[in-house]
PDB file of C-alpha atoms in Angstrom:
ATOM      1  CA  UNK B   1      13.145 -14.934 -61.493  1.00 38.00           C
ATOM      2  CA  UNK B   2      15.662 -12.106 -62.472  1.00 39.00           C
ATOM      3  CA  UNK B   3      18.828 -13.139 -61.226  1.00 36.00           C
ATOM      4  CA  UNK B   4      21.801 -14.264 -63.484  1.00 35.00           C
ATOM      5  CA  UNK B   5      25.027 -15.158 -61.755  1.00 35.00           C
ATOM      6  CA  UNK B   6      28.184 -15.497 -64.239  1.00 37.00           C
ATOM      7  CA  UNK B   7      29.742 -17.577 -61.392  1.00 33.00           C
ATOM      8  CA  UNK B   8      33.755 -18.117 -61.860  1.00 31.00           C
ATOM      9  CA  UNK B   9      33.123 -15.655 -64.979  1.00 32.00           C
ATOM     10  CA  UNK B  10      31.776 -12.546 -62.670  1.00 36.00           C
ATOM     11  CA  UNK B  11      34.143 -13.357 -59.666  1.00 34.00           C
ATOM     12  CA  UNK B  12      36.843 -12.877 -62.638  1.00 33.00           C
ATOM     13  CA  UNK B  13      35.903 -10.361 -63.825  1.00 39.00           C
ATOM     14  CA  UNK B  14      35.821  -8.071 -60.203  1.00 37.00           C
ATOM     15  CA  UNK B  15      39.407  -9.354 -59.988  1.00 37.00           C
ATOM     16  CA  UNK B  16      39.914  -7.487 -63.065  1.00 35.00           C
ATOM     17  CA  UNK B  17      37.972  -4.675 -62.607  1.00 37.00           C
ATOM     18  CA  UNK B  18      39.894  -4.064 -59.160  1.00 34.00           C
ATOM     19  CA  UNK B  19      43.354  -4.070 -61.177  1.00 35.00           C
ATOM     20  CA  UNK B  20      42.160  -2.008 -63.690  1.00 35.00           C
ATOM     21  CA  UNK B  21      40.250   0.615 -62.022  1.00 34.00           C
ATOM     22  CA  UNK B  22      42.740   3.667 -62.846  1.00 34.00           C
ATOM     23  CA  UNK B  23      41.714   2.711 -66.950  1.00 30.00           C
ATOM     24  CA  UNK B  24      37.828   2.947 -66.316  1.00 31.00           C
ATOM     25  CA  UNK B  25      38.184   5.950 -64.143  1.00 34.00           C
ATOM     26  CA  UNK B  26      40.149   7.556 -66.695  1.00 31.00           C
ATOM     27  CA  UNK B  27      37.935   8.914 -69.334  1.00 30.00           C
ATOM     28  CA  UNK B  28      35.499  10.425 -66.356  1.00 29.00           C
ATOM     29  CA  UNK B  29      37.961  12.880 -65.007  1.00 31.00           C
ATOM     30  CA  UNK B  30      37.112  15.307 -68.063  1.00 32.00           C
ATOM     31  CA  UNK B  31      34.384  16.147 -65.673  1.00 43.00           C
ATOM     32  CA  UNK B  32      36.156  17.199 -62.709  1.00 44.00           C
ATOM     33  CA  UNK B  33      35.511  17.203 -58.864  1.00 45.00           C
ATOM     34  CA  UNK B  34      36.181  20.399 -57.429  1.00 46.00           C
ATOM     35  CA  UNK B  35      34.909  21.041 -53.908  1.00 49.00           C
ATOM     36  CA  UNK B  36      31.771  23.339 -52.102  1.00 53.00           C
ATOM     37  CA  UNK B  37      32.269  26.427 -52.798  1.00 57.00           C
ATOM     38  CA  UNK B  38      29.674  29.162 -52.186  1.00 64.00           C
ATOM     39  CA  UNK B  39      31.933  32.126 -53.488  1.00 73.00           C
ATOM     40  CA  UNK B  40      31.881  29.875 -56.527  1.00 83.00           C
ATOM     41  CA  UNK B  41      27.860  29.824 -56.586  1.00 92.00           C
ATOM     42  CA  UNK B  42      25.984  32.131 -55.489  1.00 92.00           C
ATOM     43  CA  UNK B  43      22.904  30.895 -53.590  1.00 94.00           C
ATOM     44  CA  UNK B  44      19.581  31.686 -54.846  1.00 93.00           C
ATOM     45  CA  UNK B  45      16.412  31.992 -53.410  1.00 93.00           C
ATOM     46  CA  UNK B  46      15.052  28.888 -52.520  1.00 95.00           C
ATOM     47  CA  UNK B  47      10.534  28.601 -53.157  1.00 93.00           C
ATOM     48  CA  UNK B  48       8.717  28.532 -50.423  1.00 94.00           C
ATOM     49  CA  UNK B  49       9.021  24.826 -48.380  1.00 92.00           C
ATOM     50  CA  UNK B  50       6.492  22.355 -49.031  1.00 92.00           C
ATOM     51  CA  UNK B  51       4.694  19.835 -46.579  1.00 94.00           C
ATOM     52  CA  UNK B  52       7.872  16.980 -46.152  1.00 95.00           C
ATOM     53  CA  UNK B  53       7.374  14.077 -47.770  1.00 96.00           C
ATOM     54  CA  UNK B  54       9.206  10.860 -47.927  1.00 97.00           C
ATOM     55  CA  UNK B  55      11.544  10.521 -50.881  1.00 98.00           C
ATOM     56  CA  UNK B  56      13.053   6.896 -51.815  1.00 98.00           C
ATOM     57  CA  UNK B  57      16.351   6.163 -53.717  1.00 98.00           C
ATOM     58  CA  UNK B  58      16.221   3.339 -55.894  1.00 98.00           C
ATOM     59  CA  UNK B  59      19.874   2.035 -57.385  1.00 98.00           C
ATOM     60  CA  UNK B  60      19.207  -0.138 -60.559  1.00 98.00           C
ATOM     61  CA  UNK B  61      22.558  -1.735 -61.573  1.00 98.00           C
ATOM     62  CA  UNK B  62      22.755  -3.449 -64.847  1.00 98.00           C
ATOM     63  CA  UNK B  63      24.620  -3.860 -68.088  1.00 97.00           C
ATOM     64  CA  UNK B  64      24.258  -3.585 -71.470  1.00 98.00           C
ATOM     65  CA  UNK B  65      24.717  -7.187 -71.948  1.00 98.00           C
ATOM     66  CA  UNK B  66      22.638  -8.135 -68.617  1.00 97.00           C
ATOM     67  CA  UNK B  67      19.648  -9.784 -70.591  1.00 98.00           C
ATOM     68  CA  UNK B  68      17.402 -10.043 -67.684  1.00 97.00           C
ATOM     69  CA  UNK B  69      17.813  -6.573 -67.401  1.00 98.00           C
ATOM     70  CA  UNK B  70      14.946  -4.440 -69.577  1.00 98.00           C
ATOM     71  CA  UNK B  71      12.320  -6.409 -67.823  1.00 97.00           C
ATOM     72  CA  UNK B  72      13.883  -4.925 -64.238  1.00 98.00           C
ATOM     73  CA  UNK B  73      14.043  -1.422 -65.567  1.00 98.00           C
ATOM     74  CA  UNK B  74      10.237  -1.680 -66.517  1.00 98.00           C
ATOM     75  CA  UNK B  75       9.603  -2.899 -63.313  1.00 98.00           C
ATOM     76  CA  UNK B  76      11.709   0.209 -61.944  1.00 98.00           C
ATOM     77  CA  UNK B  77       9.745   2.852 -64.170  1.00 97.00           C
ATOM     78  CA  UNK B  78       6.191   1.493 -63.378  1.00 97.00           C
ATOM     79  CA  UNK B  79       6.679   1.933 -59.881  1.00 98.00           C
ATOM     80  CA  UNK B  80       8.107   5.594 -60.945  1.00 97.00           C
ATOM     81  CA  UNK B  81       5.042   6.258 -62.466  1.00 96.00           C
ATOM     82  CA  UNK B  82       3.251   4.694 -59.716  1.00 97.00           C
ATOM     83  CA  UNK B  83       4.794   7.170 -56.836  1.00 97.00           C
ATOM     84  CA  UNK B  84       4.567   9.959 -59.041  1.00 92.00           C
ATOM     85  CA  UNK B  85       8.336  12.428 -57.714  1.00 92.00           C
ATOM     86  CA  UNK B  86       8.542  10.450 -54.485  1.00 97.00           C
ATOM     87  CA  UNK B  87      10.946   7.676 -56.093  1.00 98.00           C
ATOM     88  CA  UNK B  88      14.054   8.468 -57.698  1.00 98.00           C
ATOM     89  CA  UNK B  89      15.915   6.400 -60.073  1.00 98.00           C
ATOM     90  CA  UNK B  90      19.847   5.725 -60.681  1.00 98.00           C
ATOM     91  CA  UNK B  91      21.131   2.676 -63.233  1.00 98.00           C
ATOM     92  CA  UNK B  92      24.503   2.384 -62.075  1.00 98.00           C
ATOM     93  CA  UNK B  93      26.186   0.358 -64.919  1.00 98.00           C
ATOM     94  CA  UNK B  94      29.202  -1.371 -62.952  1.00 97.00           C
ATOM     95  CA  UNK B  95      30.029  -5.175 -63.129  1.00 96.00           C
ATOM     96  CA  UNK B  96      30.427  -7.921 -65.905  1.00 96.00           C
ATOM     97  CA  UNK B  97      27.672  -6.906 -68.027  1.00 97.00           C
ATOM     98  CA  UNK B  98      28.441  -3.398 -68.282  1.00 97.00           C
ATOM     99  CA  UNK B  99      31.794  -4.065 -69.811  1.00 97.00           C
ATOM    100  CA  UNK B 100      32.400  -3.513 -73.094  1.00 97.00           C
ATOM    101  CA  UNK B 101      32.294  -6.528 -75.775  1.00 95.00           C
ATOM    102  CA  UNK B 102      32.441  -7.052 -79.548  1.00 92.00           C
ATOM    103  CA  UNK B 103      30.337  -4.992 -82.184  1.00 96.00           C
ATOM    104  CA  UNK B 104      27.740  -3.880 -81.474  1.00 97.00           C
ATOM    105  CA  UNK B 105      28.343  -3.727 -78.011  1.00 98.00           C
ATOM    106  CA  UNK B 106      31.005  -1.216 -77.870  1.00 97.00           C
ATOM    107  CA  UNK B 107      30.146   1.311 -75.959  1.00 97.00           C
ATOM    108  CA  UNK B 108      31.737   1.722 -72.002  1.00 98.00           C
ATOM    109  CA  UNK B 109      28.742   3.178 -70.023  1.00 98.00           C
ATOM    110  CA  UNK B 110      30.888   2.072 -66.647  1.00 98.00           C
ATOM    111  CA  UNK B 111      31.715   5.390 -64.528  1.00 98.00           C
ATOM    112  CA  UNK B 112      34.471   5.868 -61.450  1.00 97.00           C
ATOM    113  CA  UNK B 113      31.545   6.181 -58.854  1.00 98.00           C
ATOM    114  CA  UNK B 114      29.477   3.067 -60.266  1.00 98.00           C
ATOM    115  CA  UNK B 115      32.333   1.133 -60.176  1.00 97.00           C
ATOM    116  CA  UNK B 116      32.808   1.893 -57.148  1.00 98.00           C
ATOM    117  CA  UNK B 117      29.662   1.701 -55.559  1.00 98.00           C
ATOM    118  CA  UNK B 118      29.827  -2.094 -57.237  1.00 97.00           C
ATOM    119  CA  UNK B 119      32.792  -2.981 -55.737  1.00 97.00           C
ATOM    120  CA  UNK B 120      31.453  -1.539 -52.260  1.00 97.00           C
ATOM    121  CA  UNK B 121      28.493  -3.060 -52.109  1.00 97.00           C
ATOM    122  CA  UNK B 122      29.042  -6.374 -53.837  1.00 96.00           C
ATOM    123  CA  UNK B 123      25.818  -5.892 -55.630  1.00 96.00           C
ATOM    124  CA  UNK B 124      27.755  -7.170 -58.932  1.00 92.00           C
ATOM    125  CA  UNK B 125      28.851 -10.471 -57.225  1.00 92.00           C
ATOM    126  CA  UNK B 126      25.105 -11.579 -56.160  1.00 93.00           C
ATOM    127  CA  UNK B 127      24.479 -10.702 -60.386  1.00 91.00           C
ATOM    128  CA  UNK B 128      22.019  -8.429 -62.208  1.00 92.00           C
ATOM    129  CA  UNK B 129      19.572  -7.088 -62.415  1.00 95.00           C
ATOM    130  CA  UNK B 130      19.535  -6.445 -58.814  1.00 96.00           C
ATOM    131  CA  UNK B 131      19.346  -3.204 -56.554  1.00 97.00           C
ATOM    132  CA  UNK B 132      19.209  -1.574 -53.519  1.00 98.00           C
ATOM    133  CA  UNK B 133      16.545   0.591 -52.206  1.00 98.00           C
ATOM    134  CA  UNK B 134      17.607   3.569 -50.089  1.00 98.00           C
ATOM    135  CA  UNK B 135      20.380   1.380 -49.213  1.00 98.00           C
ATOM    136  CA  UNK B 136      18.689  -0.359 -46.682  1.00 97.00           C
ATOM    137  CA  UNK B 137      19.916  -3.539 -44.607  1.00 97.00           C
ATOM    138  CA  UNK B 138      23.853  -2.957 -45.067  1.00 96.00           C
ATOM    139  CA  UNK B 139      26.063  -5.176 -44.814  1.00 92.00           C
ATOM    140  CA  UNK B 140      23.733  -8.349 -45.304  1.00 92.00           C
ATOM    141  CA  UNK B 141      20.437  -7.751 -46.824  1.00 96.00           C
ATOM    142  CA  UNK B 142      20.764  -4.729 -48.529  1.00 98.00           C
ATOM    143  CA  UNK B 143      21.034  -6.342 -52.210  1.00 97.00           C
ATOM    144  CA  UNK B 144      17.244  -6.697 -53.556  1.00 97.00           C
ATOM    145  CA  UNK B 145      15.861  -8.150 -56.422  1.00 97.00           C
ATOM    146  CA  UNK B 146      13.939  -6.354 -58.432  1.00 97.00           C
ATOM    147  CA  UNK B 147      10.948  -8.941 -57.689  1.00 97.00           C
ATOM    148  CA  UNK B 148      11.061  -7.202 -54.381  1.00 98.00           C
ATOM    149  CA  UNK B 149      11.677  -3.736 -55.256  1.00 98.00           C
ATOM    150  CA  UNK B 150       7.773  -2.965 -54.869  1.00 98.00           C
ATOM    151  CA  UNK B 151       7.468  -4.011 -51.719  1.00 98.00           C
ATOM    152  CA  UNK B 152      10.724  -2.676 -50.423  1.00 98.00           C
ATOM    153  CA  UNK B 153       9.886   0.908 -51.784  1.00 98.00           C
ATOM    154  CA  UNK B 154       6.324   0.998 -50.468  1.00 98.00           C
ATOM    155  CA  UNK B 155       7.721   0.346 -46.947  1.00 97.00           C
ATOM    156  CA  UNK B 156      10.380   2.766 -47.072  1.00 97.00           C
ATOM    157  CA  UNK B 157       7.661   5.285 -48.607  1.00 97.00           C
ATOM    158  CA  UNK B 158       5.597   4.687 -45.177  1.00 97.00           C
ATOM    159  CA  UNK B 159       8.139   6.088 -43.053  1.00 95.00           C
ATOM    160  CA  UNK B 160       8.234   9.427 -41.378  1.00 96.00           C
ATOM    161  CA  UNK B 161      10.909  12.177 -42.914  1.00 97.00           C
ATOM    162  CA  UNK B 162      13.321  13.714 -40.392  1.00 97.00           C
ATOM    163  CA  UNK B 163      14.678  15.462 -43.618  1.00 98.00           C
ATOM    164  CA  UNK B 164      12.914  18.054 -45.600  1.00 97.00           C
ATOM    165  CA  UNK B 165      14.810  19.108 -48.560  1.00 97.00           C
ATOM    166  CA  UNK B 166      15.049  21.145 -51.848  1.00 97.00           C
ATOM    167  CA  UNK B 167      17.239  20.608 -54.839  1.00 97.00           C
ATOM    168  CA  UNK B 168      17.728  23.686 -57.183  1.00 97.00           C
ATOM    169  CA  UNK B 169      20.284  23.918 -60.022  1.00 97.00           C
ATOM    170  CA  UNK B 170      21.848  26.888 -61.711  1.00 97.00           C
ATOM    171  CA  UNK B 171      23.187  25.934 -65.222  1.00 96.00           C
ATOM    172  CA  UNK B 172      25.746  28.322 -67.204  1.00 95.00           C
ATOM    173  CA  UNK B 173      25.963  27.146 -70.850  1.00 95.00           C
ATOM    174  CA  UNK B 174      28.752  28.711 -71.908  1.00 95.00           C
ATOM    175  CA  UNK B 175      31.320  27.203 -69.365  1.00 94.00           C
ATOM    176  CA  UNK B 176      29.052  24.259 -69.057  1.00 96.00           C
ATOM    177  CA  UNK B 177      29.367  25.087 -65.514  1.00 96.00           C
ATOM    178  CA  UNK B 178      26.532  23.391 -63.157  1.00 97.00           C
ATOM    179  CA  UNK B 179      25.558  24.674 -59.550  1.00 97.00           C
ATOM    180  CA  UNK B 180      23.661  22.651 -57.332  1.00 97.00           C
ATOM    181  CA  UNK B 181      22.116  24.119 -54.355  1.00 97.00           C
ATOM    182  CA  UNK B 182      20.653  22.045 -51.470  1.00 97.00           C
ATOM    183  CA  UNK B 183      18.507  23.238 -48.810  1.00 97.00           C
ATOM    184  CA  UNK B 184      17.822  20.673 -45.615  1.00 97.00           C
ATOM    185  CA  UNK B 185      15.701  21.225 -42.901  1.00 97.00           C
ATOM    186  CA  UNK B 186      15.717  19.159 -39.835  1.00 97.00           C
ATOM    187  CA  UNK B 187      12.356  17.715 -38.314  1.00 97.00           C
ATOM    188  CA  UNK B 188      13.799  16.370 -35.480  1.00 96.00           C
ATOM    189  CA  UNK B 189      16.509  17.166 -33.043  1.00 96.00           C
ATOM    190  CA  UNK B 190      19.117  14.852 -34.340  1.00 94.00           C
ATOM    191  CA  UNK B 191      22.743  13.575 -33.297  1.00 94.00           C
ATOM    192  CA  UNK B 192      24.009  11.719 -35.957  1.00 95.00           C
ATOM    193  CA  UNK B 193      26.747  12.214 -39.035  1.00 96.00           C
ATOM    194  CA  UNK B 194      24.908  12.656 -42.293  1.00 97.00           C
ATOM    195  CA  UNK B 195      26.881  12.918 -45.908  1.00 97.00           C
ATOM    196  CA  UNK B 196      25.464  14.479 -48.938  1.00 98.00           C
ATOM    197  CA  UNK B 197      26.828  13.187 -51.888  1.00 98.00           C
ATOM    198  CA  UNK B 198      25.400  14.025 -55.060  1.00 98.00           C
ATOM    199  CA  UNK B 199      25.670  12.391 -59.033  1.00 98.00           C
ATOM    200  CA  UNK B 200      24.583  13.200 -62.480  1.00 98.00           C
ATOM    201  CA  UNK B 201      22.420  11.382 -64.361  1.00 98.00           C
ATOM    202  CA  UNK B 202      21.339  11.240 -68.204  1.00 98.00           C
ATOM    203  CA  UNK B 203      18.376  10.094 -69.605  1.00 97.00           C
ATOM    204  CA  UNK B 204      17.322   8.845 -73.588  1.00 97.00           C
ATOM    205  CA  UNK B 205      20.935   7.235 -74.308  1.00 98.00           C
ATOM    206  CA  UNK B 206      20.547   4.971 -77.428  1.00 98.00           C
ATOM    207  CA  UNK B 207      22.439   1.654 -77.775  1.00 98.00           C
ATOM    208  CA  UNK B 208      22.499  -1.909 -78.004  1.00 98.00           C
ATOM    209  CA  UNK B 209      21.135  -4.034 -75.057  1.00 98.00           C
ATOM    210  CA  UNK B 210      20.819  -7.931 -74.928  1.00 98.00           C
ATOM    211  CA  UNK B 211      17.661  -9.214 -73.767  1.00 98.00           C
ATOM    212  CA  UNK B 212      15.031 -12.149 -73.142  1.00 97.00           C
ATOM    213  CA  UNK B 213      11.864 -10.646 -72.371  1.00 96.00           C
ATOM    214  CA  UNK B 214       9.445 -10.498 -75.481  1.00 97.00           C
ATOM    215  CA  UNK B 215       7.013  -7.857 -73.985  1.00 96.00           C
ATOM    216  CA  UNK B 216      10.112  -5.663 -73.304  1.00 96.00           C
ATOM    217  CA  UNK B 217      10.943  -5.373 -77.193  1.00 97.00           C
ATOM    218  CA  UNK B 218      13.021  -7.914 -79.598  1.00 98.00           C
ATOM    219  CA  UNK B 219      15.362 -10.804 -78.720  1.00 98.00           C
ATOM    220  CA  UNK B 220      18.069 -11.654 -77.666  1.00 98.00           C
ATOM    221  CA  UNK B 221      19.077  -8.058 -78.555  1.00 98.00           C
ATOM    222  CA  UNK B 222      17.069  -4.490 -78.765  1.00 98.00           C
ATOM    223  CA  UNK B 223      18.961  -2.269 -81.245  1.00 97.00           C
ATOM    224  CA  UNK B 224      17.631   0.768 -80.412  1.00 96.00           C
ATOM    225  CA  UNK B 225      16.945   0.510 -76.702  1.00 98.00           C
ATOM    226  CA  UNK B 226      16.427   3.677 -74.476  1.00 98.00           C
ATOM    227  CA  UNK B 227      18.697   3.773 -71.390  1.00 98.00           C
ATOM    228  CA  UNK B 228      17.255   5.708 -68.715  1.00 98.00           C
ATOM    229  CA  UNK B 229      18.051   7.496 -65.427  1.00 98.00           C
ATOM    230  CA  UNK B 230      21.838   6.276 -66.390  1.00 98.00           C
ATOM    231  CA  UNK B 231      24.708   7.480 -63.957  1.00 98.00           C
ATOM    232  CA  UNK B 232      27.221   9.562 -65.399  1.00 98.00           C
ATOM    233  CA  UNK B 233      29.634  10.584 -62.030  1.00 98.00           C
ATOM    234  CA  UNK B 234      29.593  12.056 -59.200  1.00 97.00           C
ATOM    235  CA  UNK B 235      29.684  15.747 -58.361  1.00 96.00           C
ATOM    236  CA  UNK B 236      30.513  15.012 -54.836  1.00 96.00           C
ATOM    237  CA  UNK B 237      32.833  12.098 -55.624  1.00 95.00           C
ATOM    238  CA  UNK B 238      31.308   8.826 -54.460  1.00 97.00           C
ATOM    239  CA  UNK B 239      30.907   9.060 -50.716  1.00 97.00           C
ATOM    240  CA  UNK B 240      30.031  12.911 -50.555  1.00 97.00           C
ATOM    241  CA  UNK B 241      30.537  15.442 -47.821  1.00 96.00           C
ATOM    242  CA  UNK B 242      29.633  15.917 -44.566  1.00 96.00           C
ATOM    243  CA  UNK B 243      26.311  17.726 -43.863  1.00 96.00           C
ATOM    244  CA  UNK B 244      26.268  17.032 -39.904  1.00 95.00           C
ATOM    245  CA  UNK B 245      28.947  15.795 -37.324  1.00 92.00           C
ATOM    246  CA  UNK B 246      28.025  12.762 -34.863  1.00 86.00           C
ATOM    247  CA  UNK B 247      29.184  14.703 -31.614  1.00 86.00           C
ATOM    248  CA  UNK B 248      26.960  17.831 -32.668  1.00 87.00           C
ATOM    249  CA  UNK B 249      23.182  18.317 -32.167  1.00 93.00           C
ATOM    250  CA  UNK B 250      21.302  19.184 -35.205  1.00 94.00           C
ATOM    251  CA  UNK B 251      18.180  20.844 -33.509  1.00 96.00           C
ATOM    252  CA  UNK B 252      14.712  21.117 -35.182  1.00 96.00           C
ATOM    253  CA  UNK B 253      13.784  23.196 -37.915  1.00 96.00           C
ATOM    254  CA  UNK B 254      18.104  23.939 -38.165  1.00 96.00           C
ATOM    255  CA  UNK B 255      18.719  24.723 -42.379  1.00 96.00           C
ATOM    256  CA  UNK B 256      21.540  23.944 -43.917  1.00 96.00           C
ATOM    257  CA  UNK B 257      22.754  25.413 -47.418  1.00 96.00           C
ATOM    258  CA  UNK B 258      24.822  22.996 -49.435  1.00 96.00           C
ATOM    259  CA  UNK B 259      26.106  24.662 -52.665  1.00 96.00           C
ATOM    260  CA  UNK B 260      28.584  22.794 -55.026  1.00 95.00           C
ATOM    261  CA  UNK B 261      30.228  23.669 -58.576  1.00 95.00           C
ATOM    262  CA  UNK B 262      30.773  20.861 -60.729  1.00 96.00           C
ATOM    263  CA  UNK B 263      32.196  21.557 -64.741  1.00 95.00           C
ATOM    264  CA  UNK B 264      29.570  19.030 -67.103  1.00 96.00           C
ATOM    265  CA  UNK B 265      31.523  16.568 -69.677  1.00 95.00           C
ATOM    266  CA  UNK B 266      31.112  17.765 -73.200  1.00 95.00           C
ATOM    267  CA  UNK B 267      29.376  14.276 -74.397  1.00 94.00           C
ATOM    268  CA  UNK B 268      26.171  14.538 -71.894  1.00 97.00           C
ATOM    269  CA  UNK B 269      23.340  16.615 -73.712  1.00 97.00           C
ATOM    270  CA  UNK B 270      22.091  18.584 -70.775  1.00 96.00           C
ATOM    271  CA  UNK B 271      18.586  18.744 -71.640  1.00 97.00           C
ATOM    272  CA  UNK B 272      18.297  15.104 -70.822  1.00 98.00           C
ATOM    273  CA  UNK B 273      20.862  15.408 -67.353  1.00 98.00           C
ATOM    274  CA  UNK B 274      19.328  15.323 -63.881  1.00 98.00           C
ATOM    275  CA  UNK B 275      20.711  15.885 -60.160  1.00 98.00           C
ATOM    276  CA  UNK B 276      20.196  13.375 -57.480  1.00 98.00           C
ATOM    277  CA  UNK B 277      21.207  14.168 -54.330  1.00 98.00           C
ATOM    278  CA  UNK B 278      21.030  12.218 -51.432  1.00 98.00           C
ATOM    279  CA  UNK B 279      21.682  12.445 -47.538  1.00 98.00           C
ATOM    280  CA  UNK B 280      22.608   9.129 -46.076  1.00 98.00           C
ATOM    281  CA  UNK B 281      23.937   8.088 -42.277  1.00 97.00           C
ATOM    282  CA  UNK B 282      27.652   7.816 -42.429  1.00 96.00           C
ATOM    283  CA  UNK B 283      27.445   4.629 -40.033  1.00 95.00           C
ATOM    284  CA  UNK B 284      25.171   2.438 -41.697  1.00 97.00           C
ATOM    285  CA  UNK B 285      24.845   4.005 -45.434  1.00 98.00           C
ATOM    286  CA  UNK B 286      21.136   4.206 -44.989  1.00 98.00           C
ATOM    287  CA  UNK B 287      19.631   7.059 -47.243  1.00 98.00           C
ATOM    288  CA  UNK B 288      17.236   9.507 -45.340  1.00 98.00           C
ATOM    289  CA  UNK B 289      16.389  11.361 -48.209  1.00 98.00           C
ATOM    290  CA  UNK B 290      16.748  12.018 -51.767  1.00 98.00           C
ATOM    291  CA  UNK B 291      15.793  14.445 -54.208  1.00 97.00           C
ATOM    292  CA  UNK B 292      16.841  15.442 -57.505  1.00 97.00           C
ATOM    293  CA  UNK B 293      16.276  18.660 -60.482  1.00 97.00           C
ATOM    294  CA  UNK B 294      16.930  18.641 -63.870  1.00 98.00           C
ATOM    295  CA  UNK B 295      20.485  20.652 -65.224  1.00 97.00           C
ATOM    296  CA  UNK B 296      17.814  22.998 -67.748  1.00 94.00           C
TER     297      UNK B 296
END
């Protein structure tokens, strides 16, 4: 099994993390939150829409001194592999074992919006490596282990869309300025309250990670292990921004253009940065669809 529960050591530590939230969120407000603005970017054109299709969010949170964690992020990237652009990854480091320790494991991948997603949806107190796909089953049963994920994935892949959407990204080097445009079409004539809320991620970060799993690489810790898919904020701030109202009917085949600014941290390489956007039901938290572009 993949589960490792600190016990009185975790529930500690949240009590912790809680006081101390304003000194993790600190060093992430280089990269500001600044709100839609069209004026701001432009919107291009969009390429022709594609047949919908099904899109599934998986959240991987973990630490870098989670050793049960590698095998759960090979689990994650075979079914990647396996659903070839229909699944879409996130490692939210948040929790105990993302914290920062003694040499050589030093480094503070924790971010404002992990930690809060943590604290929101207690994945951190049931322990890592554990997830949540689409963000299914809130508030009881939406914490999966990753011995699960597969099966949890494959029946959220079987469902019908009521979302079809499109991600595209307009990048500006020289103010390191990032627009994200977001095209959703309705399927269905819906009445509910959708948010879009949207993150950064960054992929090929080298560091230090403890683990236990021989076929994964060496024990108990892989110097030069290959974070992937790793969050690095979000543009929409955690809980995004409304896309529909509950008391208004969004009729079938209605677009809606969603354009935001966002001003990239000087430490992420873009060439390895990514977009994942997701619409969710503002009642229950449930994603409906995700999709996500590389910044280049």
């Amino acid at each position: 099994p993949m589960k490792y529960i600190p016990g009185s050591i975790l529930a500690l530590s949240l009590a912790l993390t809680i006081l101390s939230c304003d000194k993790i969120e600190e060093p992430y407000l280089r990269a500001g939150i600044v709100p839609p603005d069209t004026s701001a970017c432009p919107v291009p054109e969009f390429p022709a829409l594609t047949a919908p299709v099904q899109r599934v969010l998986l959240e991987d949170f973990t630490g870098h001194t989670c050793p049960n964690c590698p095998g759960a992020a090979v689990l994650a990237h075979d079914l990647l592999e396996q659903y070839n652009g229909r699944l879409v990854l996130m490692a939210v480091h948040a929790g105990y074992f993302a914290e920062p320790r003694g040499e050589p494991f030093t480094p503070d991948f924790r971010t404002a919006a992990g930690t809060e997603l943590d604290l929101f949806f207690g994945v951190g107190l049931v322990g890592n490596p554990n997830g949540m796909i689409n963000r299914k089953g809130y508030s009881d049963a939406h914490v999966i282990g990753p011995d699960d994920w597969a099966a949890e994935v494959a029946a959220e892949m079987a469902g019908a869309p009521i979302i079809n959407m499109q991600v595209v990204t307009v990048y500006t080097p020289e103010e390191r300025k990032l627009c994200t445009h977001v095209r959703s079409v309705f399927l269905d004539d819906i009445e509910r309250h959708f948010k879009l809320a949207a993150f950064i991620t960054e992929d090929s970060i080298v560091s230090w990670q403890k683990n236990n799993d021989p076929s994964v690489g060496p024990t108990p810790d892989i110097e030069g292990y290959v974070h992937m898919h790793m969050l690095r904020a979000g543009i929409t701030g955690t809980w995004g921004i409304d896309l529909t109202s509950a008391d208004t009917l969004t009729a079938q085949g209605q677009e809606i253009i969603t354009s935001v600014p966002y001003q990239l941290s000087e430490d992420w390489r873009t060439r390895h940065c990514r977009v994942v956007v997701m619409i969710y039901d503002a009642e229950n938290y449930k994603v409906v669809q995700v999709g996500e572009a590389s910044v280049l």
